[in-house]
XYZ file of C-alpha atoms in Angstrom:
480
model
C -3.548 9.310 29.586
C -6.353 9.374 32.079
C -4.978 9.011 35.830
C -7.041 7.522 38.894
C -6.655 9.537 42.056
C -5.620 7.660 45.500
C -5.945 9.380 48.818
C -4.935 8.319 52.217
C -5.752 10.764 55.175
C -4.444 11.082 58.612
C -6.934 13.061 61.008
C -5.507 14.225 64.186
C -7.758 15.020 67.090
C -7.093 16.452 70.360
C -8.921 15.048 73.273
C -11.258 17.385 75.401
C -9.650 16.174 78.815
C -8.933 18.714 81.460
C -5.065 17.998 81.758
C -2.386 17.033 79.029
C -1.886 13.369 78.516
C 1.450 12.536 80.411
C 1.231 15.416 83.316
C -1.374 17.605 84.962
C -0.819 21.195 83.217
C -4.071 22.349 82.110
C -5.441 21.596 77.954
C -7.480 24.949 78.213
C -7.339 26.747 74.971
C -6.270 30.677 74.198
C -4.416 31.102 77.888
C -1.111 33.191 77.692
C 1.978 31.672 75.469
C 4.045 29.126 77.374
C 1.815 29.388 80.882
C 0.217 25.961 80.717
C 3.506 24.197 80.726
C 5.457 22.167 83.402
C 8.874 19.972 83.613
C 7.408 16.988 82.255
C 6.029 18.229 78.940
C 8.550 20.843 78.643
C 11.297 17.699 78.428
C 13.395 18.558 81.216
C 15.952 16.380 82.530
C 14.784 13.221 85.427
C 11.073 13.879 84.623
C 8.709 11.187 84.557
C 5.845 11.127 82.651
C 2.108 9.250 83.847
C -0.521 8.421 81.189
C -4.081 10.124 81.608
C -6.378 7.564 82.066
C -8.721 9.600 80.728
C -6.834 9.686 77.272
C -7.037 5.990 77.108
C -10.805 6.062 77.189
C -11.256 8.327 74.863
C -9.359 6.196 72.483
C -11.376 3.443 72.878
C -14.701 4.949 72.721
C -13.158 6.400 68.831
C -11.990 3.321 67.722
C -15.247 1.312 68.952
C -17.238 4.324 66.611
C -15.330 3.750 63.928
C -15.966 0.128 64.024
C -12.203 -0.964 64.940
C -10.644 -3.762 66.866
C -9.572 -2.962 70.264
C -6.350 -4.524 70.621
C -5.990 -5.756 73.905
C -2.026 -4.656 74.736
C -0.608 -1.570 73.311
C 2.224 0.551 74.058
C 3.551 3.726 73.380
C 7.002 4.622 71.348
C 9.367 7.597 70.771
C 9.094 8.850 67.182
C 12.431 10.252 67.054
C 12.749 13.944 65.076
C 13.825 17.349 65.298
C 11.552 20.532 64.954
C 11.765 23.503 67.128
C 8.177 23.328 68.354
C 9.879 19.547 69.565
C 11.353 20.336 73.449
C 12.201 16.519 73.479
C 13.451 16.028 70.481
C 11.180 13.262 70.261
C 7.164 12.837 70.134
C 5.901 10.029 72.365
C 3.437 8.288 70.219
C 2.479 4.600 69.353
C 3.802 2.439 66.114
C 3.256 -1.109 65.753
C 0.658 -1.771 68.563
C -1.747 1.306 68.514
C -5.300 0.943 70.879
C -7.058 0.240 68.085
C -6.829 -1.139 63.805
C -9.036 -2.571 61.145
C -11.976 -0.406 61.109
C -13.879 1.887 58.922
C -16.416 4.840 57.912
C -19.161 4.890 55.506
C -19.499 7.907 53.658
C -21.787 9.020 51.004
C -21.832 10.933 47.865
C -23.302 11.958 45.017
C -25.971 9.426 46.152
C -23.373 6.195 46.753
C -22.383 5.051 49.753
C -18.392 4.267 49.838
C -16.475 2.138 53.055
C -13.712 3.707 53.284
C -10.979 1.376 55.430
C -8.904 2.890 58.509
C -5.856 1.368 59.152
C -5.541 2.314 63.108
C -6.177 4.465 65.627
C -3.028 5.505 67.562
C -2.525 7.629 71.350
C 0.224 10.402 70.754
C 1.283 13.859 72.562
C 0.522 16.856 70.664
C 3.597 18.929 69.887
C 4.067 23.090 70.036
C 3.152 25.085 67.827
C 5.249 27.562 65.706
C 3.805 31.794 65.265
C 4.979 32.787 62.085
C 5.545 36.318 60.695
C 4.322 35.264 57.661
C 3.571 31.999 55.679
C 5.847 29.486 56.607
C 7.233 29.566 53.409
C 8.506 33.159 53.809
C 8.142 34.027 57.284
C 11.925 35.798 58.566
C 11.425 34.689 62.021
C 8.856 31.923 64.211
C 8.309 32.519 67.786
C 7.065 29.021 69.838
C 4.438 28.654 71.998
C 4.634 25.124 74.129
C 1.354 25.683 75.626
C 0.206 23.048 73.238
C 2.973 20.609 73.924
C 1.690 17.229 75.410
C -2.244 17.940 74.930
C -3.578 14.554 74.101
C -4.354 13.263 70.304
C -5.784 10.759 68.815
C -4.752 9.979 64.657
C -7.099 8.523 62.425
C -4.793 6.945 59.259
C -7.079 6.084 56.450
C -6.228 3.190 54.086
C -5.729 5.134 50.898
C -9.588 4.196 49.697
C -10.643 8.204 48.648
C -10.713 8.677 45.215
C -11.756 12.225 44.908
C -11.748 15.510 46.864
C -15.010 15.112 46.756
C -14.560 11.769 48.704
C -11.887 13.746 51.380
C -14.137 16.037 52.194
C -17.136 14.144 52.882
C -14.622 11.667 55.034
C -13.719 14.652 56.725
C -17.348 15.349 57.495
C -18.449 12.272 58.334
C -15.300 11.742 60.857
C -15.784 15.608 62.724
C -19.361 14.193 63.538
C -18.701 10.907 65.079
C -16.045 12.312 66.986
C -18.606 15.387 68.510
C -21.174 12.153 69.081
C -19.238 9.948 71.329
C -18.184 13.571 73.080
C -13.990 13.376 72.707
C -13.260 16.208 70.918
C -14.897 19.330 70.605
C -12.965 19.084 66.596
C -13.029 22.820 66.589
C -11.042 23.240 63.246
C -10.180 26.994 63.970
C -8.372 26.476 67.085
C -6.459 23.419 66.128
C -8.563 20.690 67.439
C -9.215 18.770 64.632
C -6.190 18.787 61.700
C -5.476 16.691 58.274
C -2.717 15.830 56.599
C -3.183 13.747 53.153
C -1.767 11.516 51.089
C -2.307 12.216 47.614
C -0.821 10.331 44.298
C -1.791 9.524 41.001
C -2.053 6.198 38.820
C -2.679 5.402 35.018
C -6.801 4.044 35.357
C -6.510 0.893 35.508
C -3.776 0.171 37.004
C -2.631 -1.562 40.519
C 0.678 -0.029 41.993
C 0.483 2.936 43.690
C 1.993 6.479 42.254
C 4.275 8.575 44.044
C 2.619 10.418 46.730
C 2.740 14.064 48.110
C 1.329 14.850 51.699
C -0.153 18.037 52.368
C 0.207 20.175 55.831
C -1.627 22.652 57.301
C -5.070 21.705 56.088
C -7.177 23.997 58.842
C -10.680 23.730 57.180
C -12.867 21.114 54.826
C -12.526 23.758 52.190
C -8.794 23.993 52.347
C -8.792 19.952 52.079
C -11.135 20.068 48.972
C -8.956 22.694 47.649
C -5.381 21.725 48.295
C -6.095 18.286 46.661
C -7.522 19.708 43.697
C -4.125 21.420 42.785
C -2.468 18.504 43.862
C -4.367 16.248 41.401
C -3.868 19.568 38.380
C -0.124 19.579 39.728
C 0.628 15.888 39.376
C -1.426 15.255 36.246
C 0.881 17.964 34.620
C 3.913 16.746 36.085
C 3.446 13.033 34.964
C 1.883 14.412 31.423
C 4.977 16.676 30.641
C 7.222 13.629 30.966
C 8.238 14.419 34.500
C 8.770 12.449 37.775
C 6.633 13.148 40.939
C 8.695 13.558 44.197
C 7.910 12.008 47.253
C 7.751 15.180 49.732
C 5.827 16.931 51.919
C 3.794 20.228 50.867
C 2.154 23.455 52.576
C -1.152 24.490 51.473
C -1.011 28.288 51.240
C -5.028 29.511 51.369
C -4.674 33.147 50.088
C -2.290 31.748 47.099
C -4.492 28.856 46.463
C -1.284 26.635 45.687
C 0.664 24.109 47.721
C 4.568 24.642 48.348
C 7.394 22.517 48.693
C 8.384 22.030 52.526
C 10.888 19.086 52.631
C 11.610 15.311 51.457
C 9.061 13.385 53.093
C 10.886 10.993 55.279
C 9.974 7.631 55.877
C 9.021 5.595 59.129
C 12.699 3.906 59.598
C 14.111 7.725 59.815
C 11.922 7.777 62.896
C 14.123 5.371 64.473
C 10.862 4.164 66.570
C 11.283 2.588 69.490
C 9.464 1.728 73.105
C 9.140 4.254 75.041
C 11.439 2.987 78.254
C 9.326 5.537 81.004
C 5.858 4.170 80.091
C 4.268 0.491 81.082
C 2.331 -1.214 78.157
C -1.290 -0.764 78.170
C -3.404 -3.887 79.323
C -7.170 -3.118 78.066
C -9.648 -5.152 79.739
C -12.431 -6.613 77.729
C -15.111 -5.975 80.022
C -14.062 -2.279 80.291
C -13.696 -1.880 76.615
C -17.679 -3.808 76.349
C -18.570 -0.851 79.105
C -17.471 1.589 76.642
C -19.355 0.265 73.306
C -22.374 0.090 75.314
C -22.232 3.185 76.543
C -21.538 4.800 72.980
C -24.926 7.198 71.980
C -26.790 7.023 68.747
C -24.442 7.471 65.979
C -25.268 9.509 62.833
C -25.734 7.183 60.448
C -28.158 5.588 62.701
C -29.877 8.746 64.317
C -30.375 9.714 60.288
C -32.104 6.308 59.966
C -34.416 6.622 62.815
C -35.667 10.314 61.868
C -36.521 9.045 58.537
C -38.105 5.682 59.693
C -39.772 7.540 62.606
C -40.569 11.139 61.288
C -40.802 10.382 58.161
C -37.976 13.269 57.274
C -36.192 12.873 53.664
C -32.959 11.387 53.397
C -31.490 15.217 53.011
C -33.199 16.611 55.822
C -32.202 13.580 58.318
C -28.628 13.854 57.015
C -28.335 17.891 56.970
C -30.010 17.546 60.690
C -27.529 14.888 62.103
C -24.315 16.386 60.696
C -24.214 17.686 64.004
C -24.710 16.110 67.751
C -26.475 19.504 68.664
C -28.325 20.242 66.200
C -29.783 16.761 66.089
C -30.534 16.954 70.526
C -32.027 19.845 69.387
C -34.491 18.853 66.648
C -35.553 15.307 68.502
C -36.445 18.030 72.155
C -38.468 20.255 69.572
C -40.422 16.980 68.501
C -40.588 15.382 71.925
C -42.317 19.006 73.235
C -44.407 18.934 70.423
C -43.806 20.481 67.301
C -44.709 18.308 63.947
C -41.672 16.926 62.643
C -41.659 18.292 59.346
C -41.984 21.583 59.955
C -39.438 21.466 62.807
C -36.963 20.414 60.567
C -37.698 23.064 58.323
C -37.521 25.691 60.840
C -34.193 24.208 61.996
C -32.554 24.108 58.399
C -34.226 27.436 57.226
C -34.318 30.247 60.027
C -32.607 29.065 63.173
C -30.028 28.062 60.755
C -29.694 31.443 58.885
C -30.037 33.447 62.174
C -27.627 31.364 63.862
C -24.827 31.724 60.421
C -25.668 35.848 60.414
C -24.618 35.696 64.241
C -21.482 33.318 63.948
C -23.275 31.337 66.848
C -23.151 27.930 67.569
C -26.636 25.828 67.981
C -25.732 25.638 71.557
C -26.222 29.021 72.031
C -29.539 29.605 70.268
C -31.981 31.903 72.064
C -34.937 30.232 70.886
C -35.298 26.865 73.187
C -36.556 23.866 71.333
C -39.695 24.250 73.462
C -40.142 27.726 72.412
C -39.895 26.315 68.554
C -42.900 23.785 69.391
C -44.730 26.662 70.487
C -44.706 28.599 67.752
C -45.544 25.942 65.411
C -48.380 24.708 67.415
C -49.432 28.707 67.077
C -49.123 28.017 63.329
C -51.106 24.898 63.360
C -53.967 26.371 65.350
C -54.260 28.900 62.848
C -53.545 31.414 65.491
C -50.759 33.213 63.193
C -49.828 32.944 59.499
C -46.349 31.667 58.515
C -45.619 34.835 57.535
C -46.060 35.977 60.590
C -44.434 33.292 62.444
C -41.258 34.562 61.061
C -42.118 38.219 62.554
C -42.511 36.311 65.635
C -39.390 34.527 65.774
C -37.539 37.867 64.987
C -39.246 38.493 68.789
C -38.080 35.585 70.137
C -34.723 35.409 68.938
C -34.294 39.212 70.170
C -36.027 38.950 73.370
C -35.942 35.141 74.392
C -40.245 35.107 74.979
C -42.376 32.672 74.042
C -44.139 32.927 70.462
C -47.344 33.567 72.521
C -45.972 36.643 74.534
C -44.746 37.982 71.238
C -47.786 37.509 69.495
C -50.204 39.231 72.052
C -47.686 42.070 72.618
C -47.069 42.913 69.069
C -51.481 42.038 68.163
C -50.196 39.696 65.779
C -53.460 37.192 66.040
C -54.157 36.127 62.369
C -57.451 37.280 61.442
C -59.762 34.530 60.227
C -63.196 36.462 60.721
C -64.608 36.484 57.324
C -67.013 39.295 57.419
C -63.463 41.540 58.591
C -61.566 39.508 55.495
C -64.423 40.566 53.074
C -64.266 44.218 54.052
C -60.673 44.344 52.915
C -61.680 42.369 49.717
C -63.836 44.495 49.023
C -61.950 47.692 49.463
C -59.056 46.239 47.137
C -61.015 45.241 44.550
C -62.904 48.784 44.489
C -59.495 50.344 44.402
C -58.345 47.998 41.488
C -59.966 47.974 37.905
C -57.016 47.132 36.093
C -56.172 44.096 38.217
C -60.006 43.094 38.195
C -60.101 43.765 34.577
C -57.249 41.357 33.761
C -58.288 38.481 36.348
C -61.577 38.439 34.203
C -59.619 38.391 30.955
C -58.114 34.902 32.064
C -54.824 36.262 33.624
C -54.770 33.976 36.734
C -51.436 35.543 37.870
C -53.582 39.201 38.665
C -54.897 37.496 41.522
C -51.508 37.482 42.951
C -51.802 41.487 43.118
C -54.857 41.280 44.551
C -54.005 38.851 47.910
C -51.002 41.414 48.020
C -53.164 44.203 48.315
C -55.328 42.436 51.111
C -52.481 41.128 53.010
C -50.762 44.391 53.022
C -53.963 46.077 54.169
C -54.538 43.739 56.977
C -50.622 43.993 57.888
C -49.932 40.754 57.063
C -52.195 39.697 59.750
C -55.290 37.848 57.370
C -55.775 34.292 56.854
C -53.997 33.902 53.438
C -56.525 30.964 52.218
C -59.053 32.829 53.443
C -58.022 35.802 51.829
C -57.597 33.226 48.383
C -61.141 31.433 48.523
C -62.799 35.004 49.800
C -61.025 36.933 46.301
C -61.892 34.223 43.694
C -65.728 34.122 45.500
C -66.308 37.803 45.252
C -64.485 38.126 41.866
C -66.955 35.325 40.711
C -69.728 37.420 41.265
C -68.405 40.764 38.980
């Protein structure tokens, strides 16, 4: 029997405000265990706790992005549970009137674009968060660290529209960079920032009712999404095919064993015993304040991709690979605007600011080489003042030192030579010092040429006009 995949996701995104969402103890990642803490988020008794207005912003600027209803009164709950990482017992969160429902995310792949549906977006405190000694499946002991305890979230539920892993992941994708655009979250998967848990069942094709599902934990990076759901979809199909009954739980993905783990039943909303949240008014939204917010959204990706392609003229892979991120786009559109031709801006961007960026784990923030710096050099190239070749020797410079491509090149005497009586002295020398290669050119082996501009460019250093060097070699060759 062939079975149709269904996948719900719920993203979880803490807020990049200074101070937690219900006191004033400081969000700030990486400080000492259990130092950013206070009464209020540490539960004690006869606290009260104060919404962030802040927080409440934030929320709507997401759910305007992702093209939801604001509702107009909201109000927060107590989701009732126990977990150590818990002080209260209970997570203050919203249930049936979140900030903001209906909206949803296009995403594209393999060459289709998909709407995928999102239920809501919801205001919640983040909880603490549990050191194990190991896995959590075998760790002997966990120590907790409530540093984390009260740091503001918003989650992102997905209507269960994904189809694939394939689908997830580019979700996932699409989702991190709207949330860096509108500047909420700085969705730094490593540290926490941005998390996923999904919903995963299967169906017979063809079929309406929804299979049992399994949600995963502890999905910390795109790849761990792709690949948790991809045993889940082996795991189910073999359950179901073998005659057996999925179970409705909840699952760890373990990375270094590649397999997900059984955690507990997965409970439903009623064992959450949900209800108001007695210490906290209702939120009143105004309209005008919310129509303050949409209009002061930025270019989104999906329309930033559409105006480098209508504008620049970039291919639909380019624009997309170049807007995945806020920065990197900011950083492409000051390249353009100080000079550099589009084109070839985006292909230095993509090809070595990228890789020397990946080789030094650094973020496009951070780059060296100013997009100023990056219109320089190309306008070097464009004059003709240095080859490409040697455009990439200059970079090295500029990446190393933080000077101009101009600086570099007079320094280092990297001026291309175009002079063609200096070209034809080189030509002339190779060709003297290479019968064989001569010899075969005239037999009608084009590819000996190839030695031949070698030669010359390695005798000039790299440094001669390579169609210069081309038109001079066939010209003198002509004349043997």
């Amino acid at each position: 029997m062939k079975y149709e995949t269904v996948i719900g996701l719920e993203v979880h995104s803490e807020l990049k405000t200074e101070s937690k969402i219900f006191c004033g103890c400081s969000t700030k990642f990486g400080s000492d265990q259990n130092t950013n803490v206070c009464p209020v988020c540490l539960g004690l008794p006869g606290v009260l706790p104060v919404i962030n207005e802040k927080v409440v912003e934030f929320a709507v600027r997401a759910g305007l992005a992702l093209n939801c209803q604001i509702l107009p009164f909201s109000k927060f709950d107590r989701k009732n549970y126990y977990y150590p990482d818990l002080p209260k017992n209970y997570q203050t969160s919203q249930y049936d009137l979140p900030i903001a429902v209906n909206g949803y995310l296009d995403i594209e792949v393999d060459g289709q674009t998909k709407r995928i549906g999102i239920t809501r977006v919801h205001m919640e405190e983040d909880a603490g968060k549990l050191v194990h000694s190991g896995t959590i499946s075998n760790s002997e002991y966990a120590l907790v660290d409530y540093n984390r305890t009260g740091v503001p979230l918003i989650e992102i539920v997905s209507e269960p529209d994904l189809r694939s892993p394939e689908e997830a992941k580019a979700y996932l994708e699409k989702m991190k960079a709207i949330l860096q655009y509108i500047d909420v979250s700085d969705c730094k998967m490593e540290e926490g920032s941005l998390r996923c848990d999904a919903n995963i069942s299967l169906r017979p094709a063809g079929t309406e009712p929804f299979g049992t599902k399994a949600e995963l934990k502890n999905l910390n990076s795109f790849r761990s999404v792709q690949r948790g759901l991809e045993y889940e979809v082996e795991r189910q199909t073999q359950v179901l095919e073998e005659g057996g009954r999925v179970i409705q739980e909840t699952r760890s993905w373990d990375e270094n064993k590649g397999v997900t783990l059984s955690m507990r039943s997965k409970e439903q909303a009623h064992d959450y015993r949900y209800f108001p949240e007695p210490e906290l008014v209702p939120i009143v939204v105004d309209p005008a304040r919310v129509e303050s917010i949409r209009v002061s959204l930025p270019e989104l990706p999906d329309a930033r991709k559409a105006r480098l392609m209508a504008d620049y003229g970039l291919s639909a892979y380019d624009a997309e690979t170049i807007t995945v991120s806020r920065a990197m786009a900011d950083y492409y559109d000051a390249a353009v605007k100080a000079g550099a031709e589009a084109k070839a801006a985006a292909n230095w961007l993509m090809g070595d600011v990228s890789k020397h960026l990946n080789a030094a784990n650094a973020s496009i923030e951070s780059c060296p080489v100013s997009p100023a710096q990056l219109a320089g050099l190309i306008a070097l190239i464009n004059k003709g003042t240095i080859s490409g070749k040697i455009a990439k020797t200059v970079f090295e410079g500029m990446w190393s030192s933080g000077k101009d491509a101009e600086a570099i090149v007079k320094e280092q005497g990297l001026v291309q030579i175009s002079d063609e009586g200096a070209i034809v002295a080189i030509v002339d020398g190779v060709i003297a010092a290479s019968p064989q290669s001569v010899a075969d050119f005239k037999a009608g082996k084009e590819k000996a040429i190839g030695f031949l501009v070698g030669q010359v460019m390695k005798q000039s250093k790299g440094r001669a006009n390579p169609e210069l060097v081309n038109k001079l070699l066939k010209e003198r060759l002509a004349l043997l």
